[in-house]
Short mmCIF file of C-alpha atoms and ligand atoms in Angstrom, two decimals:
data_model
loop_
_atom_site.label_atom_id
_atom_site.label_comp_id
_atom_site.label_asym_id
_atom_site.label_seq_id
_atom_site.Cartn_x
_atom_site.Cartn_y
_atom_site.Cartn_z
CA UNK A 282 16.68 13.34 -11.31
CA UNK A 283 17.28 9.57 -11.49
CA UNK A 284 16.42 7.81 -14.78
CA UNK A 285 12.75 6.77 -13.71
CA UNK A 286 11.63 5.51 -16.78
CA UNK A 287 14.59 2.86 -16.91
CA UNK A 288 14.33 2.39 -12.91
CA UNK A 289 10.42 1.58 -13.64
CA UNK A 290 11.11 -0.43 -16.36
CA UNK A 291 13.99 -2.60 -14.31
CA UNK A 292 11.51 -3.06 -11.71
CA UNK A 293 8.44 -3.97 -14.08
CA UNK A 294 10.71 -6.64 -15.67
CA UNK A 295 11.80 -7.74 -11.88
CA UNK A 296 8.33 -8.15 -11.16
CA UNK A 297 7.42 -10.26 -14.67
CA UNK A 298 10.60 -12.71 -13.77
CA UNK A 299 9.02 -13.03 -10.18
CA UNK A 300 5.48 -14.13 -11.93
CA UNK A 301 7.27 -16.19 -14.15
CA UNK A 302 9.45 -17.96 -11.25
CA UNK A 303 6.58 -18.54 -9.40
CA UNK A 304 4.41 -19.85 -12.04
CA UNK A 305 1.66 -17.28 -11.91
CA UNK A 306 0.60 -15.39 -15.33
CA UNK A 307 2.69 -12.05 -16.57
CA UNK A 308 0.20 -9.19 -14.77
CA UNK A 309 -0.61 -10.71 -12.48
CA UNK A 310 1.03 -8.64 -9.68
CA UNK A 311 0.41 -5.17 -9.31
CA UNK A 312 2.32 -1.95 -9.20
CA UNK A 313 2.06 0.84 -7.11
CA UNK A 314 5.02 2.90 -6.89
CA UNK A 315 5.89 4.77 -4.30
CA UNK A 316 6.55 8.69 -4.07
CA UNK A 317 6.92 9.97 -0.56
CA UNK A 318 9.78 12.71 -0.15
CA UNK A 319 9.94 12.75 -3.58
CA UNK A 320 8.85 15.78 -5.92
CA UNK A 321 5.62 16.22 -8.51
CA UNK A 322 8.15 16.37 -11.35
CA UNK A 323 9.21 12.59 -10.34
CA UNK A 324 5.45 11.53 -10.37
CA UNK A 325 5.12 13.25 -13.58
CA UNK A 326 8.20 11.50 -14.92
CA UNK A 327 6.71 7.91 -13.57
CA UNK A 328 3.53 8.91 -15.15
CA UNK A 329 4.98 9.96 -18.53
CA UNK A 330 6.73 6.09 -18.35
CA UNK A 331 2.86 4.46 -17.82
CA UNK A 332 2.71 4.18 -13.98
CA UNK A 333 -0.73 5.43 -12.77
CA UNK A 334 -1.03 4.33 -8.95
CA UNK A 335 1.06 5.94 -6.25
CA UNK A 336 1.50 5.56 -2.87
CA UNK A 337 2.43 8.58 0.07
CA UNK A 338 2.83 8.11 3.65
CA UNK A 339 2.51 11.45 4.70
CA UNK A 340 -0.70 13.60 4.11
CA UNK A 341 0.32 17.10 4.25
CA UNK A 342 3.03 16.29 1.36
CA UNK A 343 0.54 13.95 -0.87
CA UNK A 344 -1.98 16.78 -0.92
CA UNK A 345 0.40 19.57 -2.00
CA UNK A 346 1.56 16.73 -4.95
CA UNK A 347 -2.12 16.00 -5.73
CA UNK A 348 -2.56 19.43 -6.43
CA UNK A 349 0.34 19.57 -8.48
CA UNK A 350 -0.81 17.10 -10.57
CA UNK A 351 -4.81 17.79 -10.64
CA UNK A 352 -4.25 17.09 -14.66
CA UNK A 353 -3.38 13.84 -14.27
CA UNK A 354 -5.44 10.83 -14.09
CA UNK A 355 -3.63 9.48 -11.49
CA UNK A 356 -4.95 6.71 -8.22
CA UNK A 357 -3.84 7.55 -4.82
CA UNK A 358 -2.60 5.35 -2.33
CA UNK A 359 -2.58 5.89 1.55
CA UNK A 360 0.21 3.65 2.86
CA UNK A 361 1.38 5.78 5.84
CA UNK A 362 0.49 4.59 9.62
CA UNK A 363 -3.10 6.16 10.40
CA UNK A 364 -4.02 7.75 13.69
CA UNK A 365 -7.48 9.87 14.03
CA UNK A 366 -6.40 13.35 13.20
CA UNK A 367 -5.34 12.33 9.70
CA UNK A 368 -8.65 10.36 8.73
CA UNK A 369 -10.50 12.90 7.70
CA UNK A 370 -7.99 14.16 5.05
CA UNK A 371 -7.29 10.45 3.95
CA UNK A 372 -11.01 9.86 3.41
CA UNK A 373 -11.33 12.94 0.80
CA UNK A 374 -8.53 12.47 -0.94
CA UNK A 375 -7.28 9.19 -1.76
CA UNK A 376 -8.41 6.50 -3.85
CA UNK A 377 -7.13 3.60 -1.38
CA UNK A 378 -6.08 3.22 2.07
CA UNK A 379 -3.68 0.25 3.33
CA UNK A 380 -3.05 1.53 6.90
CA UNK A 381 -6.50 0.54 8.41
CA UNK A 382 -5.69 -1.85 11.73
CA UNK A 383 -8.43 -1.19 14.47
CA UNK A 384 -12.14 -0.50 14.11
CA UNK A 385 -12.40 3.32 15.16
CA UNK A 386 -10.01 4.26 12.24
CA UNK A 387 -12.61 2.11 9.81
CA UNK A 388 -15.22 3.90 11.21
CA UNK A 389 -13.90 7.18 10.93
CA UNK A 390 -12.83 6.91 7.60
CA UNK A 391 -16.40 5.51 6.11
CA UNK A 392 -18.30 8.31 8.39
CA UNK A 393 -15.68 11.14 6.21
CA UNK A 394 -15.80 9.63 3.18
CA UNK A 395 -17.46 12.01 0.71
CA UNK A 396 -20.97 10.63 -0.70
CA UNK A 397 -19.53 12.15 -4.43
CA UNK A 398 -17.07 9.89 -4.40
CA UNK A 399 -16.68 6.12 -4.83
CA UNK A 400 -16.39 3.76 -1.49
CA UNK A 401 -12.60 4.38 -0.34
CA UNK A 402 -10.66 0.84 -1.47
CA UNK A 403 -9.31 -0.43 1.81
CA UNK A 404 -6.44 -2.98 2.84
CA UNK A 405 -6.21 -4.12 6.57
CA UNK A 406 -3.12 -3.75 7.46
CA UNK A 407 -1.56 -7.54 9.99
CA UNK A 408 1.25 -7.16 11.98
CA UNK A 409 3.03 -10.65 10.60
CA UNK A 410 6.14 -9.83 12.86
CA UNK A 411 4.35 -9.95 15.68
CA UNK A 412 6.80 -6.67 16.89
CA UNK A 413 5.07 -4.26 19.60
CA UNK A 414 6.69 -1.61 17.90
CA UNK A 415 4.85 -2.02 14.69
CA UNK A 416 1.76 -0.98 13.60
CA UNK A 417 -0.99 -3.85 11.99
CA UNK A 418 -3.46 -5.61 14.14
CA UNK A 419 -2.64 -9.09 15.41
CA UNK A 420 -3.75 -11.77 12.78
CA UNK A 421 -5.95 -13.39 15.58
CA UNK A 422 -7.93 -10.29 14.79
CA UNK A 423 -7.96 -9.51 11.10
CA UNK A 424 -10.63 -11.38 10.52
CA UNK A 425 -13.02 -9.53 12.44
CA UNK A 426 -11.48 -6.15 11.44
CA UNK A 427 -12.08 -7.44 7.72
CA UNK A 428 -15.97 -8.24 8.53
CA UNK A 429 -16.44 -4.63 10.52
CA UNK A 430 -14.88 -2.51 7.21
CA UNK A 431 -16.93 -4.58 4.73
CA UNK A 432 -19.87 -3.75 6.64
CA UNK A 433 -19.02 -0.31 6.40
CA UNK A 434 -21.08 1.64 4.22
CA UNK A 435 -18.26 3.93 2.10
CA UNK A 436 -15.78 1.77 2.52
CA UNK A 437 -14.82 -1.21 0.53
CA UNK A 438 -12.67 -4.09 2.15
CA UNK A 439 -9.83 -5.26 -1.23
CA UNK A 440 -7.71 -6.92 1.09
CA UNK A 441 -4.80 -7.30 3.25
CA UNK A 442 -1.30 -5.27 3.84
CA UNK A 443 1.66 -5.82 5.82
CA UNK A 444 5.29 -4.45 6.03
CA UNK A 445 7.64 -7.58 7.44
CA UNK A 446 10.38 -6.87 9.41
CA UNK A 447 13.59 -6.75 8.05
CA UNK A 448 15.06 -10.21 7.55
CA UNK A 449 18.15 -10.68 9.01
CA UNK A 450 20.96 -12.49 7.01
CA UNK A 451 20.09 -16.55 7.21
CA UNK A 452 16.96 -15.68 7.65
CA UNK A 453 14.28 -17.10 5.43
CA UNK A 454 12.62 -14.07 3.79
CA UNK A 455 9.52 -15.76 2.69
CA UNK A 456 8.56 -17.17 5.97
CA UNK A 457 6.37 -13.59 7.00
CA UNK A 458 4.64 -13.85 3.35
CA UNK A 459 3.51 -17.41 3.52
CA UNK A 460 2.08 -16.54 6.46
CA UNK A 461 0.48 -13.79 5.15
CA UNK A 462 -0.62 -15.24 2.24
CA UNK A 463 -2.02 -18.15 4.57
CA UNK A 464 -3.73 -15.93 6.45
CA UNK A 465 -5.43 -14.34 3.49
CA UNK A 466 -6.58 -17.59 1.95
CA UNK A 467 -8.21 -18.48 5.37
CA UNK A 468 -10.35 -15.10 5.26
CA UNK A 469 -10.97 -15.83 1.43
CA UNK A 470 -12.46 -19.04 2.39
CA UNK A 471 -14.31 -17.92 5.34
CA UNK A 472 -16.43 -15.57 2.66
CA UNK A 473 -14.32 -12.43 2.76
CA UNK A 474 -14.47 -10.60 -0.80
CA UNK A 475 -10.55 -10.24 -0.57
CA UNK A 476 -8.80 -9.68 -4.26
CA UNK A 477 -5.60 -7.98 -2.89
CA UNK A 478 -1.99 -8.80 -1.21
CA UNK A 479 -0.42 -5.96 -1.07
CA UNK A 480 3.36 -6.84 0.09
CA UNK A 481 6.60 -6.30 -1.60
CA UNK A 482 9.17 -3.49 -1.93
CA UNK A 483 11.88 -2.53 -3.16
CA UNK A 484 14.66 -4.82 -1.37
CA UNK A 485 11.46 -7.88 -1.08
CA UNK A 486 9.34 -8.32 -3.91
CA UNK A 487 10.81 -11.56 -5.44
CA UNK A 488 10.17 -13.18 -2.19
CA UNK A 489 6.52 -11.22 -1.95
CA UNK A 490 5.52 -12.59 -5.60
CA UNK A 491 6.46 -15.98 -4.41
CA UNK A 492 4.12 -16.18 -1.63
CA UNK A 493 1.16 -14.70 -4.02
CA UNK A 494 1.32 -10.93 -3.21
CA UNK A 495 -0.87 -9.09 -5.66
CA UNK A 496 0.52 -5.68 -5.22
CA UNK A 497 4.05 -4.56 -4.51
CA UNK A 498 4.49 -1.03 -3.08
CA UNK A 499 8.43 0.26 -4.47
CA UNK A 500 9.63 2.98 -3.74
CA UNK A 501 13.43 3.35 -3.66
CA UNK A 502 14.13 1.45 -6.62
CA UNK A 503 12.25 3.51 -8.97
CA UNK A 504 12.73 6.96 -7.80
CA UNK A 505 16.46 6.70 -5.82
CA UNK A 506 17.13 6.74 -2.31
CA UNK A 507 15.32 8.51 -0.17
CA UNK A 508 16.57 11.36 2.37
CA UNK A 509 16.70 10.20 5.87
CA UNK A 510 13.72 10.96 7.76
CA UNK A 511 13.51 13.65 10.06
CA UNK A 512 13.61 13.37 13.63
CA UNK A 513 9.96 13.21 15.03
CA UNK A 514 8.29 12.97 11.62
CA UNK A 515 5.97 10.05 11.39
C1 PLP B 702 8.18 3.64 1.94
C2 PLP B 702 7.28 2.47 1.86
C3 PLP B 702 7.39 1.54 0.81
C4 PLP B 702 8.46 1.59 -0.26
O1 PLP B 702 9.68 1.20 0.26
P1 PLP B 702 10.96 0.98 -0.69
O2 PLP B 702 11.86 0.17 0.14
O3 PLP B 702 11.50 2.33 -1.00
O4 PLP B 702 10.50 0.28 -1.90
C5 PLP B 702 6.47 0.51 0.78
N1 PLP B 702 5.49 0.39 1.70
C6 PLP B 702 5.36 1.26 2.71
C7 PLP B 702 4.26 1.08 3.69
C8 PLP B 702 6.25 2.31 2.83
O5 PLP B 702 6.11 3.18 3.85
#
């Protein structure tokens, strides 16, 4: 296993020279590391190092680490792309959601949502690329999306989530973030309870923090590379 606890500590100090760059206060800017296709012990490890919140993408994996890990008071983050069939799993066993870009998948997951357990934390997730390919609803439309999930009775609307395309060398990297962070100001001011960015990973989060993120999601700089994904997994 890769040394997590130095890894984590790397990227907590990465994070604290972002803040400090940008002129926002040390803690400012979350962490929520990431753990897909990688094993219980390595959550355990992050865990052992101080890291509480952890993100999976896909839900048959997540539940078998969850269960691995019952003993540990750990939050659970749904970052993966959402379609119907996995709602119902989502809404009884995470802590947070980021995935949430149309109105049937906000419905579904506040009518599943057990009445034991507190309102599901959700992030709408914008498609700042503006690529067909990729999931997020249009920012034209987050707005209303935002208003439908706070009305929602189990569900409560943190904020906003999006995964920028790759940049491409010359590029400017911060250019999807500002608008992000644009966008979320506008909601904020229209009278949306927003109190979360979540944007930033491993190869962006300098460039997140700069543009006011309040939650990077890092994966492959704490726990190692990642296997390739399999053909036809999600
Ligand atoms: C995998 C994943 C991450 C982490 O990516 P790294 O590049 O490994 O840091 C962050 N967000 C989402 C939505 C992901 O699927």
């Amino acid at each position: 296993m890769a040394d997590i606890a130095a890894q984590l500590e790397a990227v907590r100090r990465r994070i604290l020279d972002a803040e400090q760059r940008a002129g926002r206060s040390a803690g400012s800017v979350a962490l929520l590391a990431v753990s897909k296709t990688f094993d219980a012990a390595a959550v355990r490890a992050a865990h052992a190092a101080g890291q509480q919140a952890f993100g999976e993408s896909y839900v048959q994996e997540a539940l078998r680490k969850r269960e691995a890990l019952a003993d540990l008071p750990l939050v659970w983050h749904f970052i993966g792309p959402l379609q119907s069939n996995k709602t119902r799993a989502v809404a009884e066993h995470f802590d947070w959601v980021h995935g949430v870009d149309r109105e049937k998948i906000a419905q579904r997951l506040s009518e599943q949502r057990p009445t034991q357990l507190p309102p599901l934390q959700v992030c709408v997730q914008v498609n700042i690329s503006d690529e067909a390919s990729k999931s997020g609803c249009a920012p034209a439309d987050a707005a209303a999306l935002c208003r439908t999930v706070a009305a929602l009775p189990r569900l409560q609307l943190r904020g906003l989530m999006a995964i920028p395309a790759p940049v491409d060398d010359g590029n400017d990297a911060r250019a999807p973030f500002q608008q992000l962070h644009a966008l979320y100001e506008q909601l904020r001011a229209d009278g949306l309870p927003l109190d979360t960015l979540s944007a930033g990973m491993s190869d962006d989060l300098e460039a997140a923090v700069a543009e006011g993120s309040t939650l990077v999601r890092v994966g492959s700089a704490i726990f190692g590379a990642r296997p390739r994904k399999r053909a036809g997994t999600p």
